[in-house]
Coordinates of N, CA, C and O in Angstrom, one line a residue:
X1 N 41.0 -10.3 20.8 CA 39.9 -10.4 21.7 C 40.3 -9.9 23.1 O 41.1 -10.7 23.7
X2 N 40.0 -8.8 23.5 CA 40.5 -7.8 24.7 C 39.6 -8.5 26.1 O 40.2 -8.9 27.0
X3 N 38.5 -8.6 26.0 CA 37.5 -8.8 27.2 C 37.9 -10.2 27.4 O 37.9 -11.1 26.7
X4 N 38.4 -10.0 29.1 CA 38.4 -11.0 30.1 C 37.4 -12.2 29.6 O 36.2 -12.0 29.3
X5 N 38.0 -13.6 29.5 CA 37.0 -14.9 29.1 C 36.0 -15.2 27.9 O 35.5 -16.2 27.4
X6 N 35.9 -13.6 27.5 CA 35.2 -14.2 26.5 C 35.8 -15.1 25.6 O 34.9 -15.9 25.0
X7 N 37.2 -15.2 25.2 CA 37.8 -16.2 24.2 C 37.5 -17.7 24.6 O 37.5 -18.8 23.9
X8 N 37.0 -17.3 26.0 CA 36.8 -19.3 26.4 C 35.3 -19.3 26.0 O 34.9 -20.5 26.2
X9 N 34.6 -18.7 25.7 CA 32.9 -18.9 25.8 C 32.7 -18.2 24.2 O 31.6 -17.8 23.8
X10 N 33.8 -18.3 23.4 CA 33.6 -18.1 22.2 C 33.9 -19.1 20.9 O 35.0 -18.9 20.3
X11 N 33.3 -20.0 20.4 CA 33.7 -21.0 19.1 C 33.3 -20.0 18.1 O 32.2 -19.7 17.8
X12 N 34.8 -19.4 17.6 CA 34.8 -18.3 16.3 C 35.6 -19.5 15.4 O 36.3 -20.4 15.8
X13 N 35.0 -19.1 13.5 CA 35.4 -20.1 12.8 C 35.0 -18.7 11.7 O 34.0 -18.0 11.6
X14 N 36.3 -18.6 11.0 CA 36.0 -17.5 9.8 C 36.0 -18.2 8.3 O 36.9 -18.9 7.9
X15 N 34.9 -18.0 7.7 CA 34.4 -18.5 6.3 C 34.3 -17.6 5.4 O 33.7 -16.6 5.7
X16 N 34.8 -17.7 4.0 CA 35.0 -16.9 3.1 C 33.8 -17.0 1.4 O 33.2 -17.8 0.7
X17 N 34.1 -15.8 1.4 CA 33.4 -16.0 0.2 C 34.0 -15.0 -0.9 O 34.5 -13.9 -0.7
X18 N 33.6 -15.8 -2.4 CA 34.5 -15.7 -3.9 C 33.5 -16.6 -4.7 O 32.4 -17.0 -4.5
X19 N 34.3 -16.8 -5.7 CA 33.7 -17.3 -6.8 C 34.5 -18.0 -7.0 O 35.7 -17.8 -7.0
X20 N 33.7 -19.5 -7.6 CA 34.9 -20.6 -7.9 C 34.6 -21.4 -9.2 O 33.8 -22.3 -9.2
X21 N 35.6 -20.9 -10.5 CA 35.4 -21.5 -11.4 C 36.2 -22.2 -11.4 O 37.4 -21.9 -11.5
X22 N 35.6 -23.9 -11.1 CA 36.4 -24.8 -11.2 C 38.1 -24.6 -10.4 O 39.0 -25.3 -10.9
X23 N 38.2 -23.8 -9.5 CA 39.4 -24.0 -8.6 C 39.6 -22.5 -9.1 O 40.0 -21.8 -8.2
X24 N 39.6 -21.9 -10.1 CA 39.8 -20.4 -10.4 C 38.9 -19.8 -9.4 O 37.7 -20.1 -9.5
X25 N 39.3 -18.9 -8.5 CA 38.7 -18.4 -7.5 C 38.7 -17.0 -7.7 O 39.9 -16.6 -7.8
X26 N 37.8 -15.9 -7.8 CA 37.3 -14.5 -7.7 C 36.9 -14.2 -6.5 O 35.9 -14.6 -5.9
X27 N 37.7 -13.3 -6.3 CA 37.3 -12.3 -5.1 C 37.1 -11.4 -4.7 O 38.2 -10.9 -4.8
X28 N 36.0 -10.1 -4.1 CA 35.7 -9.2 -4.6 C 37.1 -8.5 -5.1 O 37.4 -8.2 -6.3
X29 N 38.0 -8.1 -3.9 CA 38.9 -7.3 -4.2 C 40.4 -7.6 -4.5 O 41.4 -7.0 -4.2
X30 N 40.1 -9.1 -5.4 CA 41.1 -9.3 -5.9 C 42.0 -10.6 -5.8 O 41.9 -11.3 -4.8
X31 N 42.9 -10.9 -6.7 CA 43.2 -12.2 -6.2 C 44.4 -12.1 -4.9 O 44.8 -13.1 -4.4
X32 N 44.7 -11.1 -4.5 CA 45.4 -11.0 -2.7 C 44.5 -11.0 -2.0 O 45.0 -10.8 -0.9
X33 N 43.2 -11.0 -1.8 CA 42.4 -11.1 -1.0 C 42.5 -12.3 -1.0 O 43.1 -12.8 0.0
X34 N 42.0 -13.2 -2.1 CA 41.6 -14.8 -2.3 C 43.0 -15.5 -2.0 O 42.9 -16.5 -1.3
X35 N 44.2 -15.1 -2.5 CA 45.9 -15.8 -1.2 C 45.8 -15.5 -0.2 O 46.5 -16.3 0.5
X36 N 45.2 -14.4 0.5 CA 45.4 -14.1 1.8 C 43.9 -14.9 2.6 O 43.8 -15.1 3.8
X37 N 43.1 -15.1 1.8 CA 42.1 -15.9 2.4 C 42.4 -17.5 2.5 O 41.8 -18.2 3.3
X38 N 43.2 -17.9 1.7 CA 43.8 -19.0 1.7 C 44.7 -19.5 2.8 O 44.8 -20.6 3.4
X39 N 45.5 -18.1 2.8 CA 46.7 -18.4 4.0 C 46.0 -18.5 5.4 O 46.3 -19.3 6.3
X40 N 44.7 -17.6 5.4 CA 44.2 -17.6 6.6 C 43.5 -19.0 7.0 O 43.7 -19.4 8.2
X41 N 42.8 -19.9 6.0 CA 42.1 -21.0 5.6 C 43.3 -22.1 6.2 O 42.8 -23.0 6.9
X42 N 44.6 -22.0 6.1 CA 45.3 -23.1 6.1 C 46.0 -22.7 7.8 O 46.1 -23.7 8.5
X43 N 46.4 -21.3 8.5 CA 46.3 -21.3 9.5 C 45.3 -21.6 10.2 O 45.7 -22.2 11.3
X44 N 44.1 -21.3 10.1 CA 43.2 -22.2 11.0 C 43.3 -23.5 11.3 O 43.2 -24.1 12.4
X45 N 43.4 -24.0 10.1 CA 43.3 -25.7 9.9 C 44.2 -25.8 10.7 O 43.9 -26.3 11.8
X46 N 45.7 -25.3 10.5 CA 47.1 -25.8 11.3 C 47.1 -25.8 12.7 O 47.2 -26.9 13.3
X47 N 46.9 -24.6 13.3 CA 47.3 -24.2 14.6 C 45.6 -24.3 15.1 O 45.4 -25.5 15.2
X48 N 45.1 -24.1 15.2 CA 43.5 -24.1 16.3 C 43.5 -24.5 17.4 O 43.4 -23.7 18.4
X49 N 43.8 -26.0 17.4 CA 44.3 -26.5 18.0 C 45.2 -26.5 19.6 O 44.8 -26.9 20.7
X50 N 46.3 -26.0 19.0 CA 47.5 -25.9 20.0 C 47.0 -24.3 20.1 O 46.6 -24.0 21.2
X51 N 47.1 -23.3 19.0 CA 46.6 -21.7 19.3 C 45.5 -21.4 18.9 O 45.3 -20.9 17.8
X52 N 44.5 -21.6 19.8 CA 43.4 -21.1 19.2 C 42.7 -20.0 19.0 O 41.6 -20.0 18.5
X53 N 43.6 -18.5 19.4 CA 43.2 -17.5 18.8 C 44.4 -17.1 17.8 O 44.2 -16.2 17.1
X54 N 45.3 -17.7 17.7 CA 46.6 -17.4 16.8 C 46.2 -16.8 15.3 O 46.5 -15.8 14.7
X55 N 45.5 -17.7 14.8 CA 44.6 -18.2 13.4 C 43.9 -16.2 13.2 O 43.8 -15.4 12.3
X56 N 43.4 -16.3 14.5 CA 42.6 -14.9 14.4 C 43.4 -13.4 14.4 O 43.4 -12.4 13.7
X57 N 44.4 -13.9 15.7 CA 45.3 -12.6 16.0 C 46.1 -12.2 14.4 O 46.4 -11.1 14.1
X58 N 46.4 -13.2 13.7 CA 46.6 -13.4 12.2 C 46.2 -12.5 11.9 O 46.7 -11.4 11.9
X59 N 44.7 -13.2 11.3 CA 43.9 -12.2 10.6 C 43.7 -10.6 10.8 O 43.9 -9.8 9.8
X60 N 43.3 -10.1 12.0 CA 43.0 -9.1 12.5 C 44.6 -8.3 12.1 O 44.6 -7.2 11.5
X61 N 45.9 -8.9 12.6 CA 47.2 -8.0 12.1 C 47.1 -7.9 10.7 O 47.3 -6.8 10.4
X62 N 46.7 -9.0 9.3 CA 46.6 -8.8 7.8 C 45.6 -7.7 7.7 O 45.6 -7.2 6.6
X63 N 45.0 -7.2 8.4 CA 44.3 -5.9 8.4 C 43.9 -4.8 8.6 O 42.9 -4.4 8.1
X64 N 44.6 -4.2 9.4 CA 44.7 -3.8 10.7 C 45.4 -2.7 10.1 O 46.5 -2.8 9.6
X65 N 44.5 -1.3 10.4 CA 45.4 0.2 10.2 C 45.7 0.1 8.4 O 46.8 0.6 8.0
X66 N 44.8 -0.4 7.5 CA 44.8 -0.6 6.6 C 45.8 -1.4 5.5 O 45.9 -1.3 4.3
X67 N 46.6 -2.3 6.5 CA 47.2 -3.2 6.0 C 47.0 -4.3 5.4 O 47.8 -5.3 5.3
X68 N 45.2 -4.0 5.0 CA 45.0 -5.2 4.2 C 45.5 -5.1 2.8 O 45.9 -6.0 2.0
X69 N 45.6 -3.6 2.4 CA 46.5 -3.2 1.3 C 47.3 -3.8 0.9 O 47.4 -4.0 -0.4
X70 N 48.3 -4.4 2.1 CA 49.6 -5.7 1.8 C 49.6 -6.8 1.9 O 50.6 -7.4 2.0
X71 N 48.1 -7.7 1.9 CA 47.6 -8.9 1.7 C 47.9 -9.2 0.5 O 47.4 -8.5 -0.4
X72 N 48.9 -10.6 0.3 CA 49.1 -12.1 1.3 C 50.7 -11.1 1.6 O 51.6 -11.8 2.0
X73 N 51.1 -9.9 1.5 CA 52.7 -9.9 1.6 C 52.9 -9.7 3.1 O 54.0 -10.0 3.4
X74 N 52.1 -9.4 3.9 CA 52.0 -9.0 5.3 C 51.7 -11.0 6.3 O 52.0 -11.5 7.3
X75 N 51.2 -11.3 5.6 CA 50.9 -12.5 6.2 C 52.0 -13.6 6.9 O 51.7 -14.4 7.8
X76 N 53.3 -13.4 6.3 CA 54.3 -14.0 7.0 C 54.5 -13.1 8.3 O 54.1 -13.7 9.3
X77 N 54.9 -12.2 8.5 CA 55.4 -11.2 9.8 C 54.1 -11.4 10.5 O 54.2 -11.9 11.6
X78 N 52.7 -11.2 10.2 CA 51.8 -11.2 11.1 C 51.5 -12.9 11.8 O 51.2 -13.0 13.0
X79 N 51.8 -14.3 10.6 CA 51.9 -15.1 11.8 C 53.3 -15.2 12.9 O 53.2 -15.7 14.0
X80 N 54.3 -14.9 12.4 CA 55.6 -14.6 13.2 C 55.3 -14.0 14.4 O 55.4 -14.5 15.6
X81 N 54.7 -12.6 13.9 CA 54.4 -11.9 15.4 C 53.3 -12.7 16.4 O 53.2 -12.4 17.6
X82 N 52.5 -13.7 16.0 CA 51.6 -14.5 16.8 C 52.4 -16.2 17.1 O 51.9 -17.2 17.5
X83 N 53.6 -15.9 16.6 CA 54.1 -17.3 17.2 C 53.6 -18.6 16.3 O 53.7 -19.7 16.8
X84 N 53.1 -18.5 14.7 CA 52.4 -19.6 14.2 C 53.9 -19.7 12.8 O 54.8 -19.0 12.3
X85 N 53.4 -20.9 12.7 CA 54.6 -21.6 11.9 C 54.4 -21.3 10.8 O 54.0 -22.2 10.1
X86 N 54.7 -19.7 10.1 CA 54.9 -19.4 8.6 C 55.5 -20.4 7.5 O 55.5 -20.1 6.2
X87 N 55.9 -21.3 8.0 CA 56.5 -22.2 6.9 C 55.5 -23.1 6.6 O 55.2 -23.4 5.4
X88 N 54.8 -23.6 7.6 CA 53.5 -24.7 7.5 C 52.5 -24.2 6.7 O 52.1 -24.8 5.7
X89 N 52.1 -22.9 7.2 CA 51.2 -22.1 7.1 C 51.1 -21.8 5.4 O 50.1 -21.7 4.7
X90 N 53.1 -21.8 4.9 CA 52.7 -21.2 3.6 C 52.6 -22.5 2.4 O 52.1 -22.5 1.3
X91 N 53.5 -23.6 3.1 CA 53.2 -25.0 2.3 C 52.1 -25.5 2.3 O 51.9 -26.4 1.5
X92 N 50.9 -25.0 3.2 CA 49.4 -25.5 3.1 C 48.8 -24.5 1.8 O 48.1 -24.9 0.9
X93 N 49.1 -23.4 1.8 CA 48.7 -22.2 1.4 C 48.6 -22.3 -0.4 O 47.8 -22.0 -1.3
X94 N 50.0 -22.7 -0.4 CA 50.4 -23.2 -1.8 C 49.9 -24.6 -2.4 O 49.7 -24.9 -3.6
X95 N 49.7 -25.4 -1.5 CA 49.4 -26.7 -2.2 C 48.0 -26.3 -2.3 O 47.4 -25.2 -2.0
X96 N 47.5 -28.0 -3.0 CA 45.9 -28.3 -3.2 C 45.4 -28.4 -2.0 O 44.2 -28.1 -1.9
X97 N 46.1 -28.8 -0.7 CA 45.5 -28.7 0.6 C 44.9 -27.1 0.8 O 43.8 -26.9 1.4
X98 N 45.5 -26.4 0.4 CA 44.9 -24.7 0.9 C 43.6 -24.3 0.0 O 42.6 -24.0 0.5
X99 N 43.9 -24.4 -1.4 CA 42.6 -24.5 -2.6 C 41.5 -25.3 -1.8 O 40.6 -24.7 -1.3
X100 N 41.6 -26.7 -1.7 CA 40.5 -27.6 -0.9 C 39.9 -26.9 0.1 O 38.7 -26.7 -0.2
X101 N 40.2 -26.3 1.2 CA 40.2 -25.8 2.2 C 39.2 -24.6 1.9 O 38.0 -24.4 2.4
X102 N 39.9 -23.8 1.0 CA 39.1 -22.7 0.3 C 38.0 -23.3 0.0 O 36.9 -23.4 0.6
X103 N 38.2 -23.7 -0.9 CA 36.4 -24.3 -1.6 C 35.7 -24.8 -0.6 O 34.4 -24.6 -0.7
X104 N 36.0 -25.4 0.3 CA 35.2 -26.3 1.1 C 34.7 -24.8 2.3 O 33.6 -25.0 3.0
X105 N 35.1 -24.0 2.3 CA 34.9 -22.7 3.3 C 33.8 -22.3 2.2 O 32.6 -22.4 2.7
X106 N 33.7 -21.9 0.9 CA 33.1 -21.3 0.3 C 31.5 -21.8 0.3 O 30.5 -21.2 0.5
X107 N 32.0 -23.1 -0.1 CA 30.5 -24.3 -0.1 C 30.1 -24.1 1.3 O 28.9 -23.8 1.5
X108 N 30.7 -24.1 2.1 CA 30.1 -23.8 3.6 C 29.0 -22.5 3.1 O 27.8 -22.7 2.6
X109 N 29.7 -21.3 3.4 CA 29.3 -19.8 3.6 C 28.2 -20.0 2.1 O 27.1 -19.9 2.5
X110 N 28.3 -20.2 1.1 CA 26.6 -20.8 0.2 C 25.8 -21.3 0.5 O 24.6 -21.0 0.2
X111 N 26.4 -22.5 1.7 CA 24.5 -23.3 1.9 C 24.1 -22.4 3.0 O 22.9 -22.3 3.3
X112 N 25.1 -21.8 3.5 CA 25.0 -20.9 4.9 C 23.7 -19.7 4.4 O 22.9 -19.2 5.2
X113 N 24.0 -19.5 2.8 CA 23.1 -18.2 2.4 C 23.9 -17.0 2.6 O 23.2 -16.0 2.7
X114 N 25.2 -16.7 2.6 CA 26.3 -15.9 3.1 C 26.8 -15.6 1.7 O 27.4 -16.5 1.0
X115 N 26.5 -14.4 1.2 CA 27.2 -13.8 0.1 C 28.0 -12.5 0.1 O 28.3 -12.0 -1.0
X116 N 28.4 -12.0 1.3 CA 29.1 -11.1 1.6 C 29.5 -11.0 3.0 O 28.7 -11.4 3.9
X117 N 31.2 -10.3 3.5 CA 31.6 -10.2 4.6 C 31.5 -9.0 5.0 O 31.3 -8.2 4.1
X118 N 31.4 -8.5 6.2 CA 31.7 -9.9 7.2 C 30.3 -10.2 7.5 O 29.7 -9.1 7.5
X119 N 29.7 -11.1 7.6 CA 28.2 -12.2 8.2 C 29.0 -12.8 9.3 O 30.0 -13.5 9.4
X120 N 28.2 -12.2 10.3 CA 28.4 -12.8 11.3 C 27.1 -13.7 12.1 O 26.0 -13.2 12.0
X121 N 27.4 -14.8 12.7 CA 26.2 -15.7 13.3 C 26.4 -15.6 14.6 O 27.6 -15.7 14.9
X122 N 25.6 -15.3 15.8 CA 25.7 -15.8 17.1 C 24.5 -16.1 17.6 O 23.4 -15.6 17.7
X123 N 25.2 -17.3 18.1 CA 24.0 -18.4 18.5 C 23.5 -18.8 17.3 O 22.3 -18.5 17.3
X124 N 23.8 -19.3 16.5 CA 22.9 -19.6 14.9 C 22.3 -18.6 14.6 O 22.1 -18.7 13.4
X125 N 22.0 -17.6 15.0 CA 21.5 -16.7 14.2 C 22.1 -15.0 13.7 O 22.7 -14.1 14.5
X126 N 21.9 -14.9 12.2 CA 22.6 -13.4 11.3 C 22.6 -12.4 12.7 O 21.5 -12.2 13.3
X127 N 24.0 -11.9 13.1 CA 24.1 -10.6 13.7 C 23.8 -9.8 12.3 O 24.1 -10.2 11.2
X128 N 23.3 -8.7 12.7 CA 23.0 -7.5 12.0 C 23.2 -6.3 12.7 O 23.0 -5.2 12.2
X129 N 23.6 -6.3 13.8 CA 24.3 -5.1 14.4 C 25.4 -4.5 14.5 O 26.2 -4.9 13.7
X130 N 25.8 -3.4 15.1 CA 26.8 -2.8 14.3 C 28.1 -3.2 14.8 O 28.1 -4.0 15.7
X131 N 29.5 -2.6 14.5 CA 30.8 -2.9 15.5 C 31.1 -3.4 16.5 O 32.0 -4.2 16.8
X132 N 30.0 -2.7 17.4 CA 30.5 -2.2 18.5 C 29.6 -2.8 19.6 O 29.8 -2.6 20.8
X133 N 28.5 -3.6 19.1 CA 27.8 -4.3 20.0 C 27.8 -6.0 20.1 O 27.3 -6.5 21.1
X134 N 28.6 -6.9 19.1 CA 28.7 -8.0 19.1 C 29.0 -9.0 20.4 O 28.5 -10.1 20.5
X135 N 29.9 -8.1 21.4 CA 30.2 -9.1 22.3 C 28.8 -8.7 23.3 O 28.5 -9.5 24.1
X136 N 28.3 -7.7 23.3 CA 27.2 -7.9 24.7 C 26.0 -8.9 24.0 O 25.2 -9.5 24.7
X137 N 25.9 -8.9 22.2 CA 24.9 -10.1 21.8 C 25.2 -11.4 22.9 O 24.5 -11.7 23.8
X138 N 26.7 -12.1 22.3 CA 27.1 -12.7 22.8 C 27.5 -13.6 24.2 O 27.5 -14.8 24.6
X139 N 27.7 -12.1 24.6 CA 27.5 -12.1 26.5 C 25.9 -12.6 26.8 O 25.6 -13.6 27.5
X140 N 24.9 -11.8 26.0 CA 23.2 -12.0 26.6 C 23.2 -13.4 26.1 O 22.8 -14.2 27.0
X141 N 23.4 -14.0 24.9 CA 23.3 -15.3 24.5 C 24.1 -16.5 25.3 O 23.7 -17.7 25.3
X142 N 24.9 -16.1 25.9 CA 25.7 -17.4 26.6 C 24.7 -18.0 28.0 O 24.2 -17.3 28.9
X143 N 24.7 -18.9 28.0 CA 24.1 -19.3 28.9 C 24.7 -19.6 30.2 O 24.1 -19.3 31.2
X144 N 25.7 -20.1 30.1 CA 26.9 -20.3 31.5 C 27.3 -19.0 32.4 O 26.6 -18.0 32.3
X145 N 28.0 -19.0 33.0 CA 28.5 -18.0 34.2 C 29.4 -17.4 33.5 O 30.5 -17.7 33.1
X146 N 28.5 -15.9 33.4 CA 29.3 -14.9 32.7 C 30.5 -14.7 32.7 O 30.9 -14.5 33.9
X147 N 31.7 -14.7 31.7 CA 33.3 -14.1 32.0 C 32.9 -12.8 32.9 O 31.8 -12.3 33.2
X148 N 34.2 -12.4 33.2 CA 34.5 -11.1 33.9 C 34.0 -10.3 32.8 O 33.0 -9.6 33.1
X149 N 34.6 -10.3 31.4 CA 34.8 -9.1 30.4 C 33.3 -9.1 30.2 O 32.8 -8.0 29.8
X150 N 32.5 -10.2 30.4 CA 31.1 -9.2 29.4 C 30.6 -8.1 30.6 O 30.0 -7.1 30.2
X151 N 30.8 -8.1 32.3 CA 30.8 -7.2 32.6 C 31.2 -5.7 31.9 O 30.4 -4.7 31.8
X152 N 32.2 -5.7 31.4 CA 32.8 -4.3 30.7 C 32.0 -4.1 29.3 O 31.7 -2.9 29.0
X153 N 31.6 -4.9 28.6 CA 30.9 -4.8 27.5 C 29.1 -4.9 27.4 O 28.4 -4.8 26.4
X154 N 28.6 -5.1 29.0 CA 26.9 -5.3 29.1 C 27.2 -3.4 29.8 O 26.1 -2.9 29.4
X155 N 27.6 -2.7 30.1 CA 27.7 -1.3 30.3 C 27.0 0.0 29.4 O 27.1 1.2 29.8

């Protein structure tokens, strides 16, 4: 997240979706999608907290320049390079804590009506716009004293 403040005027929470028979989980593109949605599932949970764009800066490196290709193998170095505890990250990942986590994201993104990524919500309501306009939604929606950055992004 580049633009000045918006990270403080932003509650981002990423929810997945798959298919879940009985804990067997399908994913469009595969079961490294559905580990690497896991790993991401259990970094959130972990770090938010203490890093709360860590979880994201994550994600965005698992993908990034087409390195989702190396999803879940990329996912240790990408939390390293963000400072998050690859060890935690991968003992949540592996246990029934990370599965739980998953399903409970999925049951989310269903009642949500969310059957494909990315859906994004701001302000409760489906963005449907494209790339490149998300943060001036979000700038026009905030109600508080604009960050610096949505200056650069209402232009």
């Amino acid at each position: 997240m580049q633009a000045e403040g918006l990270p403080d005027i932003i509650n981002m929470k990423e929810y997945f979706v798959a298919l879940d028979n009985n804990g067997n989980f399908q994913c469009l593109h595969g079961p490294g999608e559905c580990t690497g949605d896991i790993i991401l599932g259990c970094a959130y949970n972990l770090t938010v907290d203490k890093f709360p764009w860590g979880w994201w800066n994550m994600s965005v490196c698992m993908q990034a320049d087409n390195a989702f290709n190396n999803i879940p193998g990329n996912a240790e170095g990408c939390a390293k390079k963000y400072g998050l505890d690859w060890s935690s990250i991968n003992a949540c990942a592996t246990s029934d804590m990370g599965k739980a986590l998953f399903k409970k994201s999925l049951e989310f993104s269903q009642g949500q009506g969310v059957d494909a990524t990315p859906t994004t919500k701001i302000a409760g309501q489906f963005y449907e716009g494209g790339a490149n306009n998300p943060l001036r939604v979000i700038c026009n929606a905030y109600t508080g004293t604009a960050p610096p950055g949505c200056n650069s992004v209402m232009d």
